[in-house]
XYZ file of C-alpha atoms in Angstrom:
742
model
C 0.000 0.000 0.000
C 1.356 3.378 -1.052
C 2.519 5.652 1.741
C 2.624 2.886 4.311
C 5.395 0.607 5.472
C 4.832 -3.016 6.222
C 5.581 -3.804 9.888
C 7.101 -7.141 10.785
C 5.615 -8.245 14.117
C 8.663 -10.363 14.910
C 11.384 -8.790 17.064
C 14.408 -7.541 15.250
C 17.404 -9.817 15.308
C 20.072 -8.824 17.787
C 23.614 -10.055 17.599
C 24.680 -12.317 20.461
C 27.483 -9.912 21.364
C 25.173 -6.964 21.581
C 22.565 -8.901 23.558
C 25.087 -9.930 26.134
C 26.743 -6.543 26.513
C 25.791 -3.819 28.935
C 24.862 -6.143 31.764
C 27.907 -5.477 33.919
C 27.442 -2.648 36.408
C 30.376 -0.224 36.131
C 31.237 -0.289 39.902
C 32.024 -4.032 39.688
C 35.367 -3.764 37.813
C 36.191 -0.692 39.889
C 35.644 -2.629 43.139
C 37.700 -5.597 41.923
C 40.476 -3.185 40.970
C 40.429 -1.560 44.420
C 40.589 -4.964 46.139
C 43.391 -6.123 43.879
C 45.303 -2.887 44.450
C 45.083 -3.269 48.237
C 46.342 -6.850 48.008
C 49.218 -5.804 45.760
C 50.025 -3.039 48.245
C 50.260 -5.721 50.928
C 52.613 -7.773 48.757
C 50.033 -10.437 47.905
C 50.815 -11.481 44.340
C 47.412 -12.907 43.503
C 45.942 -9.439 43.928
C 46.913 -9.126 40.260
C 44.491 -11.952 39.440
C 41.688 -9.988 41.104
C 42.499 -6.964 38.939
C 42.649 -9.211 35.866
C 39.241 -10.646 36.741
C 37.755 -7.128 36.798
C 39.227 -6.303 33.392
C 38.180 -9.662 31.942
C 34.575 -9.182 33.053
C 34.504 -5.834 31.245
C 35.846 -7.407 28.048
C 33.371 -10.315 28.220
C 30.571 -7.789 28.712
C 31.471 -6.216 25.384
C 32.632 -2.932 26.947
C 36.437 -2.996 27.102
C 36.464 0.633 28.187
C 35.269 -0.510 31.611
C 38.562 -2.375 31.975
C 40.112 1.042 32.547
C 38.020 1.301 35.722
C 39.722 -1.844 37.022
C 43.091 -0.166 36.463
C 41.902 3.065 38.081
C 40.651 1.041 41.053
C 44.023 -0.693 41.299
C 45.769 2.638 41.622
C 43.266 3.883 44.190
C 43.502 0.724 46.292
C 47.299 0.578 46.101
C 47.548 4.240 47.071
C 45.067 3.934 49.935
C 47.007 1.026 51.398
C 50.327 2.879 51.214
C 48.863 6.021 52.781
C 47.394 3.894 55.563
C 50.706 2.105 56.193
C 52.581 5.436 56.287
C 50.638 6.792 59.262
C 52.887 7.613 62.248
C 52.903 5.366 65.316
C 52.263 7.961 68.008
C 52.533 5.506 70.913
C 55.950 4.105 69.932
C 57.947 6.160 72.498
C 56.121 4.518 75.414
C 56.229 0.858 74.334
C 57.474 -1.264 77.250
C 56.840 1.450 79.842
C 54.474 1.509 82.807
C 52.002 4.277 82.058
C 48.803 5.854 83.324
C 46.447 6.912 80.537
C 43.342 9.081 80.619
C 40.905 8.864 77.737
C 37.491 7.903 76.449
C 36.679 4.201 76.809
C 34.168 3.128 74.146
C 33.918 -0.511 75.179
C 36.546 -1.552 72.638
C 39.431 0.944 72.713
C 40.787 3.750 74.864
C 40.781 6.916 72.765
C 43.431 9.465 73.724
C 43.425 13.128 72.790
C 47.132 13.860 73.332
C 48.652 12.203 71.440
C 45.658 11.416 69.191
C 45.669 7.631 69.330
C 43.654 4.551 70.229
C 44.928 1.842 72.579
C 43.643 -1.693 73.124
C 43.219 -2.747 76.751
C 43.759 -6.173 78.341
C 41.892 -7.216 80.348
C 39.026 -4.993 79.310
C 37.931 -2.822 82.236
C 34.665 -3.778 83.906
C 33.317 -0.243 83.707
C 30.724 1.232 81.347
C 31.901 3.369 78.427
C 32.987 6.856 79.417
C 35.997 8.751 80.722
C 38.512 6.423 82.431
C 41.971 6.499 83.962
C 43.897 3.255 83.391
C 47.361 2.144 84.422
C 49.389 -0.707 82.983
C 52.254 -1.521 80.661
C 52.208 -0.719 76.944
C 53.240 -3.611 74.684
C 52.965 -4.518 71.037
C 50.030 -6.761 70.064
C 50.712 -10.452 69.510
C 50.595 -12.202 66.165
C 48.692 -15.493 65.866
C 50.575 -18.086 67.914
C 48.033 -20.908 67.873
C 46.243 -22.589 64.945
C 42.788 -21.058 64.785
C 43.828 -18.538 67.416
C 43.224 -14.833 67.535
C 45.691 -12.722 65.555
C 45.516 -9.609 67.717
C 48.083 -7.674 65.685
C 46.295 -8.248 62.368
C 42.918 -7.444 63.885
C 44.163 -4.167 65.344
C 45.743 -3.175 62.031
C 42.308 -3.523 60.472
C 40.608 -1.292 63.035
C 42.105 1.923 61.735
C 42.039 3.804 58.481
C 43.064 6.983 56.751
C 40.991 9.147 59.102
C 40.811 6.912 62.196
C 43.978 6.173 64.251
C 45.085 2.558 64.042
C 45.634 0.942 67.479
C 49.290 -0.101 67.562
C 49.717 -0.929 71.271
C 48.001 -2.853 74.041
C 47.795 -1.746 77.664
C 48.304 -5.029 79.542
C 47.655 -5.744 83.222
C 45.320 -2.762 83.019
C 43.845 -1.425 86.256
C 41.088 1.144 86.562
C 42.174 4.163 88.589
C 39.051 6.224 87.963
C 36.001 6.320 85.723
C 33.111 8.546 84.800
C 30.071 7.196 82.900
C 29.550 8.252 79.332
C 27.525 11.424 78.839
C 25.989 13.093 75.817
C 23.717 11.400 73.312
C 25.381 7.979 73.561
C 25.208 8.009 77.355
C 21.531 8.977 77.243
C 20.846 6.276 74.638
C 22.688 3.583 76.629
C 20.748 4.427 79.796
C 17.495 4.066 77.891
C 18.577 0.666 76.591
C 19.392 -0.723 80.026
C 17.094 1.000 82.535
C 14.846 -1.445 84.342
C 16.423 -4.515 82.704
C 18.267 -7.434 84.243
C 22.006 -7.722 83.744
C 21.815 -10.292 80.948
C 18.946 -8.503 79.196
C 20.800 -5.177 79.352
C 23.939 -6.791 77.948
C 21.931 -8.254 75.061
C 20.287 -4.931 74.220
C 23.641 -3.128 74.123
C 24.928 -5.779 71.720
C 21.849 -5.611 69.485
C 21.498 -1.830 69.340
C 25.078 -0.549 69.739
C 27.182 -3.519 68.715
C 28.823 -3.440 72.176
C 29.472 -7.118 72.979
C 31.682 -6.620 76.047
C 28.989 -7.247 78.656
C 27.315 -10.102 76.790
C 30.723 -11.760 76.449
C 30.920 -12.033 80.245
C 27.453 -13.526 80.682
C 26.659 -17.199 81.198
C 23.470 -19.178 81.493
C 22.570 -20.886 84.753
C 24.413 -24.090 83.797
C 27.648 -22.137 83.279
C 27.374 -22.201 79.483
C 28.672 -18.928 78.017
C 26.010 -16.853 76.259
C 28.451 -15.873 73.516
C 29.245 -19.529 72.786
C 25.531 -20.314 72.624
C 25.045 -17.573 70.015
C 27.853 -19.091 67.927
C 26.611 -22.688 68.169
C 23.053 -21.701 67.284
C 24.100 -19.713 64.222
C 22.836 -16.450 65.707
C 26.096 -14.548 66.238
C 25.153 -12.137 63.466
C 22.385 -10.749 65.692
C 25.067 -9.110 67.851
C 26.793 -7.490 64.866
C 25.108 -4.345 63.590
C 24.270 -4.940 59.945
C 21.672 -4.618 57.220
C 19.036 -6.145 59.451
C 19.251 -3.197 61.852
C 19.236 -0.690 59.013
C 16.283 -2.354 57.269
C 14.179 -2.567 60.425
C 14.912 0.975 61.575
C 14.485 2.637 58.178
C 11.284 0.630 57.760
C 10.037 2.038 61.066
C 11.025 5.574 59.985
C 9.193 5.191 56.669
C 6.108 3.896 58.475
C 6.092 6.970 60.722
C 6.536 9.297 57.735
C 3.593 7.625 56.020
C 1.485 8.111 59.137
C 2.377 11.820 59.152
C 1.473 12.079 55.420
C 4.925 13.252 54.363
C 5.205 13.509 50.541
C 6.574 10.412 48.845
C 9.927 11.843 47.727
C 10.624 13.392 51.114
C 9.925 10.075 52.837
C 12.908 8.512 51.099
C 15.104 11.587 51.522
C 14.402 11.818 55.265
C 14.857 8.063 55.750
C 18.239 8.290 53.988
C 19.167 11.323 56.103
C 18.373 9.313 59.249
C 21.248 6.916 58.472
C 23.951 9.560 59.003
C 23.153 10.333 62.665
C 22.482 6.650 63.249
C 26.006 5.784 62.044
C 27.482 8.419 64.353
C 25.512 6.950 67.257
C 26.557 3.308 66.830
C 30.082 3.918 65.518
C 31.945 2.588 62.501
C 32.241 -1.097 61.741
C 32.477 -2.828 58.353
C 29.002 -4.361 58.451
C 27.064 -1.293 59.600
C 28.978 1.102 57.333
C 28.240 -1.165 54.374
C 24.578 -1.428 55.341
C 24.170 2.341 55.739
C 25.820 3.036 52.395
C 23.645 0.514 50.604
C 20.522 1.658 52.407
C 21.175 5.281 51.488
C 21.796 4.336 47.838
C 18.528 2.402 47.600
C 16.506 5.157 49.303
C 17.992 7.898 47.141
C 17.324 5.802 44.046
C 13.648 5.759 44.949
C 13.711 9.476 45.830
C 15.136 10.342 42.407
C 12.521 8.243 40.687
C 14.956 5.643 39.380
C 13.473 2.775 41.314
C 15.522 0.060 42.891
C 19.164 0.239 41.730
C 21.125 -2.746 40.477
C 22.024 -4.789 43.620
C 25.489 -5.727 42.344
C 26.218 -2.105 41.493
C 25.221 -0.968 44.979
C 27.232 -3.721 46.651
C 30.327 -2.957 44.577
C 30.055 0.791 45.132
C 29.610 0.249 48.885
C 32.742 -1.927 48.884
C 34.740 0.832 47.183
C 33.505 3.484 49.618
C 34.363 1.211 52.558
C 37.811 0.149 51.369
C 39.278 3.439 50.239
C 39.238 5.002 53.744
C 39.718 1.616 55.484
C 41.853 -0.524 53.130
C 42.619 -3.255 55.682
C 38.940 -3.945 56.176
C 39.431 -6.208 53.170
C 41.112 -8.727 55.525
C 38.552 -8.271 58.316
C 36.268 -11.245 58.921
C 33.333 -8.945 59.666
C 33.762 -7.179 56.312
C 33.995 -10.469 54.453
C 30.952 -11.968 56.168
C 28.881 -8.840 55.599
C 29.527 -8.599 51.864
C 29.371 -12.342 51.203
C 26.026 -12.583 52.989
C 24.488 -9.720 51.022
C 25.856 -11.180 47.768
C 24.146 -14.434 48.612
C 20.888 -12.608 49.285
C 20.837 -11.253 45.735
C 19.794 -14.760 44.652
C 16.839 -14.906 47.045
C 14.208 -14.281 44.384
C 15.484 -16.995 42.050
C 15.684 -19.605 44.792
C 12.275 -18.651 46.216
C 10.753 -19.290 42.782
C 11.938 -22.905 42.958
C 10.063 -23.595 46.188
C 6.432 -24.798 46.082
C 4.148 -22.007 44.877
C 1.502 -22.842 47.477
C 3.840 -21.633 50.223
C 3.384 -17.950 51.102
C 6.080 -15.727 49.611
C 7.138 -14.307 53.000
C 7.901 -17.834 54.206
C 9.798 -18.723 51.056
C 11.894 -15.566 51.264
C 12.600 -16.079 54.968
C 13.776 -19.637 54.302
C 15.972 -18.854 51.323
C 17.477 -15.738 52.940
C 18.800 -17.766 55.863
C 20.044 -20.601 53.662
C 21.740 -18.338 51.119
C 23.409 -16.186 53.780
C 24.794 -19.293 55.490
C 25.973 -20.868 52.233
C 27.607 -17.650 51.042
C 29.569 -17.220 54.262
C 30.330 -20.919 54.804
C 34.093 -20.957 54.016
C 34.812 -17.841 56.101
C 32.816 -19.081 59.102
C 34.359 -22.550 58.875
C 37.896 -21.213 58.563
C 37.608 -18.423 61.128
C 35.601 -20.186 63.838
C 36.346 -23.874 63.264
C 32.707 -24.943 63.402
C 29.455 -24.736 61.481
C 26.075 -24.520 63.232
C 23.604 -27.234 62.246
C 20.458 -25.534 63.553
C 20.880 -22.114 61.967
C 17.715 -22.329 59.862
C 15.118 -22.990 62.611
C 16.984 -20.790 65.096
C 17.015 -17.858 62.677
C 13.357 -18.269 61.734
C 12.410 -17.884 65.389
C 14.951 -15.182 66.193
C 14.189 -12.985 63.174
C 10.568 -12.560 64.238
C 11.697 -11.433 67.674
C 14.306 -9.081 66.214
C 11.673 -7.423 64.006
C 10.039 -6.123 67.185
C 13.073 -5.889 69.451
C 15.277 -3.632 67.282
C 12.734 -0.799 66.807
C 11.579 -1.073 70.439
C 15.149 -0.947 71.699
C 15.947 2.061 69.531
C 12.859 3.874 70.846
C 13.914 3.010 74.404
C 17.342 4.498 73.714
C 15.799 7.706 72.448
C 13.655 7.961 75.591
C 16.685 7.578 77.876
C 15.780 7.038 81.554
C 12.099 7.540 80.654
C 12.204 4.174 78.859
C 11.600 2.409 82.170
C 7.893 2.696 81.382
C 8.231 0.500 78.255
C 11.262 -1.653 78.980
C 9.106 -4.334 80.583
C 8.159 -5.302 77.014
C 11.725 -4.966 75.751
C 12.928 -7.117 78.638
C 10.302 -9.762 77.901
C 11.295 -10.015 74.239
C 14.987 -10.056 75.180
C 14.343 -12.923 77.608
C 12.517 -14.908 74.920
C 15.397 -14.345 72.486
C 17.901 -15.493 75.118
C 15.767 -18.591 75.684
C 15.895 -19.372 71.949
C 19.681 -18.909 72.007
C 20.042 -21.164 75.052
C 17.901 -23.960 73.599
C 19.543 -24.002 70.165
C 22.967 -23.261 71.634
C 23.103 -26.763 73.096
C 22.669 -28.331 69.659
C 25.652 -30.126 68.107
C 27.882 -28.325 65.604
C 29.975 -29.545 62.704
C 33.656 -29.132 63.573
C 35.852 -27.841 60.776
C 39.577 -27.513 60.294
C 41.384 -24.554 58.784
C 40.389 -23.843 55.185
C 43.356 -23.884 52.815
C 43.533 -22.165 49.400
C 42.492 -25.389 47.654
C 39.401 -25.464 49.856
C 38.418 -21.929 48.834
C 38.911 -22.836 45.164
C 36.749 -25.952 45.549
C 34.071 -23.909 47.283
C 34.161 -21.254 44.545
C 33.697 -23.890 41.828
C 30.795 -25.506 43.698
C 29.208 -22.098 44.364
C 29.520 -21.138 40.681
C 27.749 -24.355 39.701
C 24.959 -23.529 42.160
C 24.549 -20.002 40.791
C 24.453 -21.292 37.215
C 21.751 -23.767 38.233
C 19.669 -21.006 39.797
C 20.020 -18.974 36.598
C 18.957 -21.924 34.467
C 22.313 -22.292 32.731
C 23.021 -25.853 33.907
C 20.838 -28.726 35.047
C 20.539 -29.843 38.670
C 22.461 -33.162 38.200
C 25.475 -31.249 36.854
C 25.431 -28.787 39.763
C 25.031 -31.590 42.302
C 27.796 -33.622 40.691
C 30.136 -30.628 40.809
C 29.365 -30.122 44.488
C 30.034 -33.776 45.346
C 33.244 -33.820 43.306
C 34.573 -30.707 45.040
C 33.680 -32.137 48.451
C 35.406 -35.426 47.656
C 38.558 -33.703 46.423
C 38.869 -31.695 49.637
C 38.297 -34.770 51.830
C 40.695 -37.159 50.082
C 44.072 -35.695 51.194
C 43.206 -36.012 54.882
C 41.918 -39.548 54.412
C 44.924 -40.701 52.405
C 47.606 -38.981 54.525
C 46.253 -38.278 58.012
C 48.564 -36.160 60.176
C 51.031 -37.858 62.528
C 52.448 -35.299 64.900
C 52.887 -33.851 68.348
C 51.415 -30.387 68.713
C 52.720 -28.337 71.634
C 50.005 -25.705 71.900
C 51.121 -22.281 73.061
C 48.877 -21.673 76.072
C 51.157 -19.097 77.642
C 52.460 -20.090 81.068
C 51.016 -23.592 81.061
C 50.953 -26.928 79.264
C 48.884 -28.521 76.521
C 50.072 -31.211 74.099
C 48.147 -32.991 71.347
C 49.250 -36.430 70.122
C 47.649 -37.402 66.814
C 47.856 -40.232 64.306
C 45.374 -42.228 62.228
C 42.601 -43.166 64.647
C 44.283 -41.526 67.628
C 43.799 -38.108 69.228
C 45.152 -37.634 72.764
C 45.271 -34.304 74.579
C 47.636 -34.032 77.542
C 46.583 -31.059 79.706
C 44.654 -27.995 78.564
C 46.444 -24.972 80.015
C 44.992 -22.476 82.451
C 45.277 -18.909 83.608
C 46.137 -18.444 87.265
C 44.419 -15.442 88.843
C 42.610 -14.451 85.638
C 39.121 -14.893 84.217
C 40.503 -15.634 80.741
C 39.316 -19.099 79.698
C 42.378 -20.616 78.017
C 40.475 -23.797 77.195
C 37.584 -22.102 75.415
C 39.575 -19.280 73.816
C 42.845 -21.007 72.921
C 42.821 -24.805 73.122
C 39.378 -25.520 71.650
C 39.884 -23.206 68.621
C 43.326 -24.743 68.063
C 41.941 -28.283 68.068
C 39.171 -27.312 65.668
C 41.603 -25.575 63.325
C 43.732 -28.723 63.318
C 40.710 -30.739 62.220
C 40.182 -32.580 65.511
C 36.549 -33.652 65.872
C 36.880 -35.984 68.861
C 39.452 -37.045 71.439
C 40.144 -40.632 72.422
C 41.871 -39.669 75.647
C 42.246 -36.486 77.665
C 44.985 -36.560 80.315
C 44.896 -34.316 83.385
C 48.455 -34.746 84.642
C 47.980 -33.149 88.069
C 45.896 -30.603 89.971
C 47.626 -27.403 88.864
C 45.546 -24.633 87.306
C 48.011 -23.935 84.487
C 47.723 -27.561 83.337
C 44.087 -28.585 83.720
C 41.804 -25.545 84.027
C 41.247 -25.475 80.268
C 40.169 -29.119 80.144
C 36.653 -28.279 81.334
C 35.978 -26.376 78.113
C 37.582 -29.143 76.046
C 35.400 -31.832 77.627
C 32.284 -29.788 76.863
C 33.345 -29.005 73.271
C 34.365 -32.461 71.972
C 33.305 -36.078 72.321
C 35.913 -37.686 74.613
C 36.541 -41.404 75.107
C 38.279 -41.362 78.516
C 39.669 -38.898 81.036
C 42.975 -40.098 82.526
C 44.130 -38.845 85.897
C 46.804 -39.812 88.395
C 45.744 -38.805 91.899
C 42.000 -38.405 92.421
C 41.995 -35.365 94.677
C 38.620 -34.419 96.090
C 39.470 -31.070 97.650
C 40.857 -29.236 94.615
C 38.286 -26.867 92.992
C 39.925 -26.848 89.543
C 40.101 -30.652 89.354
C 36.536 -30.820 90.700
C 35.426 -28.594 87.800
C 37.095 -31.000 85.358
C 35.299 -33.947 86.973
C 32.010 -32.041 86.764
C 32.492 -31.401 83.034
C 33.331 -35.066 82.494
C 30.207 -36.045 84.391
C 28.026 -33.754 82.274
C 29.267 -35.421 79.081
C 29.313 -38.947 80.597
C 33.067 -39.315 80.064
C 34.532 -42.196 82.104
C 37.397 -41.268 84.462
C 40.342 -43.675 84.643
C 43.076 -43.560 87.282
C 46.203 -44.599 85.377
C 49.248 -46.244 86.895
C 52.764 -47.173 85.831
C 52.651 -49.709 83.017
C 49.302 -48.657 81.541
C 49.604 -48.489 77.785
C 47.717 -47.365 74.678
C 48.808 -48.215 71.137
C 47.215 -47.167 67.837
C 48.679 -46.996 64.298
C 52.234 -47.531 65.454
C 52.063 -44.885 68.189
C 52.406 -46.169 71.769
C 51.756 -44.230 74.978
C 53.231 -45.773 78.123
C 52.541 -44.412 81.619
C 55.699 -44.225 83.785
C 54.273 -42.438 86.814
C 52.519 -42.516 89.279
C 52.614 -45.963 90.845
C 49.654 -45.104 93.053
C 51.224 -46.617 96.169
C 52.364 -43.418 97.874
C 51.108 -39.871 97.307
C 53.043 -36.714 97.989
C 51.569 -33.598 99.552
C 53.015 -31.720 96.537
C 50.865 -31.998 93.408
C 53.897 -31.766 91.127
C 55.299 -34.987 92.595
C 52.116 -36.822 91.578
C 52.206 -35.792 87.911
C 51.232 -38.313 85.268
C 54.385 -38.925 83.215
C 54.479 -40.933 79.984
C 56.534 -41.764 76.954
C 55.359 -41.543 73.346
C 56.958 -43.920 70.817
C 56.478 -44.049 67.060
C 58.572 -46.175 64.692
C 61.833 -45.679 66.548
C 61.140 -42.134 67.717
C 60.775 -41.579 71.490
C 59.734 -38.593 73.566
C 58.579 -38.077 77.145
C 55.939 -35.824 78.695
C 56.783 -35.432 82.381
C 54.199 -32.945 83.628
C 55.714 -30.983 86.514
C 57.820 -33.799 87.972
C 60.762 -32.385 89.933
C 64.326 -33.591 90.130
C 65.291 -36.234 91.280
C 61.902 -38.000 90.681
C 62.140 -37.454 86.921
C 65.424 -39.366 86.854
C 64.139 -42.304 88.929
C 61.152 -43.423 86.810
C 63.164 -44.981 83.976
C 62.523 -42.612 81.084
C 65.240 -44.111 78.888
C 66.886 -42.745 75.769
C 64.906 -40.012 73.971
C 64.933 -38.092 70.723
C 62.894 -35.256 72.228
C 62.457 -34.343 75.884
C 59.654 -32.067 76.948
C 61.169 -30.229 79.906
C 59.193 -30.720 83.109
C 57.642 -27.771 84.959
C 58.216 -25.172 82.195
C 61.982 -25.117 82.725
C 61.925 -24.685 86.497
C 65.348 -24.857 88.159
C 64.089 -27.839 90.178
C 63.429 -29.960 87.061
C 65.343 -31.105 83.957
C 68.319 -31.974 86.094
C 71.672 -33.213 84.886
C 70.805 -36.847 85.707
C 67.739 -37.024 83.457
C 69.593 -35.261 80.657
C 72.450 -37.785 80.887
C 69.961 -40.668 80.919
C 67.839 -39.475 78.005
C 70.547 -37.858 75.807
C 67.932 -35.924 73.805
C 68.714 -34.184 70.544
C 66.041 -31.600 71.314
C 64.384 -30.195 74.438
C 61.038 -28.461 74.259
C 59.923 -25.980 76.935
C 56.259 -24.984 77.205
C 56.379 -21.565 78.852
C 54.879 -18.084 78.661
C 55.266 -14.661 80.231
C 55.724 -15.342 83.956
C 57.161 -14.063 87.229
C 58.680 -17.408 88.256
C 61.854 -17.050 86.223
C 60.971 -19.907 83.840
C 62.926 -21.172 82.077
C 65.692 -20.817 84.646
C 69.202 -19.945 83.396
C 70.587 -23.016 85.176
C 68.251 -25.260 83.170
C 69.237 -23.618 79.900
C 72.887 -24.046 80.847
C 72.387 -27.765 81.616
C 70.641 -28.279 78.270
C 73.437 -26.468 76.443
C 75.984 -28.653 78.223
C 74.065 -31.717 76.994
C 74.381 -30.297 73.442
C 70.620 -30.367 72.878
C 68.675 -27.736 70.961
C 66.042 -25.730 72.856
C 62.559 -25.074 71.457
C 60.384 -22.617 73.419
C 56.690 -21.861 72.917
C 57.119 -18.332 74.285
C 59.483 -17.625 71.385
C 58.049 -19.792 68.609
C 54.365 -20.063 69.479
C 52.700 -23.419 68.851
C 55.243 -26.056 67.796
C 54.219 -28.951 65.526
C 56.595 -31.918 65.688
C 56.154 -34.636 63.024
C 56.022 -38.268 64.058
C 57.606 -40.888 61.769
């Protein structure tokens, strides 16, 4: 027909390249470049692979120009890291000195005004945040000395940034000389959170609303089970870390109020976004809450500008850039990693919810998949950092999330009301008590122990996760994704099954003793350390994490050599954390409180107690343990004299663990020739005498010792060992020592 054009109803053909291009959000290569630049600034070579990945994604997206953003990000990240590392250490002149410091205690660090610095404090003062005067000795933070242990130095390096002083020192043996409660807005808010509440409820509310976990970390349930451990075992630890949940609930409450007051639509989003700034100042900076506030503000401003919901990956990547440029070492922070991995997992919620039965209500489907995806996304970090995976996270979170939906807004309102909140805190206290009950019930559930995650494990996880994502996107079929998952799991399990470790592990427990003997089918722990005159739980905080990091899931035998705190106090936590076959003891004392606590823990877990005597023996996979002492015929009034002493033999190799036996008893029990001697009593002058050294002729002598006032190891002992031409290995110098068994 003249004057008209025929219209083809079929869509125009689009080239595959053009169809696939334009899908990559521009902040993604920028964020990968920033992360790669920070890693390169730290001397990590594979940071270059991260940069390359950002550039490659841009090329595959059909927009090579975006690869330039990856390079720009590399320069920004590299520069931020170098600027951060170049900051002056203002506390260096006082390292090693006894000092008295006056500053603002925020529950985590002591902030000084002159010089402008932040100082870590150990032990943390049992005073509320506010102005404090503390005395103690300034020392450098410790690096990780135990597998799975806390790397204090690395953690402190990550707590500072370009505009926030990095804590470089620790005030140890800290004593409070004076304190004044926190004033101002934060003081008012904290009083509102806690007024009228019980101690445990108040501690929980401070953790939930302010991220202050100091008080909750000191709380225990009636059976002595630590509240913090219960949160971890139930998969609810994230409730005590301020994150997107807090931001979502509070901004939702703000929007609801603005709707009730008939505020115009655009201004609702603008005011809700503006609320996040003062909120961040109130709760303080942390990776998870800073990320959540940035993302929340981006989403709200997107709605305010009429652009709708922004691309989730773009918002996540941009938030990562804005977090890492001022705080480059957050990249290595576990909290940062968990926060971003969890929110990345949540981006798949809609796709997974669609695969659940349609007859289920959408809110239930989304609640289920959100918990599952967050746990799966963070799995390798949680397993590697904490050595265990909760098995009841899904039901525990479904119950806890409903309580949090009411508790977070109510707690925030109580904080705003200050002391006037006593009129409403009966409801807050009730909800807090119910949440603590949920934590207590699910906190007693079993967990899946996990060893340290090596690079090959992260690669296997990444491959399995990629297969899962491709399945959700419809790119591969379920059998392929499942097969990939099973193959990756099998490949990570095989090395440990084919070549199980055979070793002695002398765990650095400070001034104390703890030794693990392991072979195929054999795990024996001799002593568990302890902390004399301190409330620090060496068993729960040092020994248990070390065993988990080493891949220990159960213990065949636990040996309590004698009733000294620095040897057996930590065994109570070990007995509660792992299945144990038998508890070996020498003298069954009934009037020692520390040994009684060990017996109580064994009774709770139905672990049989065996009184061993000279000649008792255990042999598995070529490793033989032989008890040399005690005989059980005569007991000394000195606990050290009654120590369980034993030899360990493996294919021609011999060593001896002598507890705290003194000289001359150690030379009278027939130790015999040794390759390695573990010095008795931490190198005390009254042990490791010339006679036992002449009898055993060891090539090496190991001394388990820490910072102490006893003079261990004594110069006379070191001189005797040198005269015997043996090499000395000390845990206070080397940290945990792993000695291979043939």
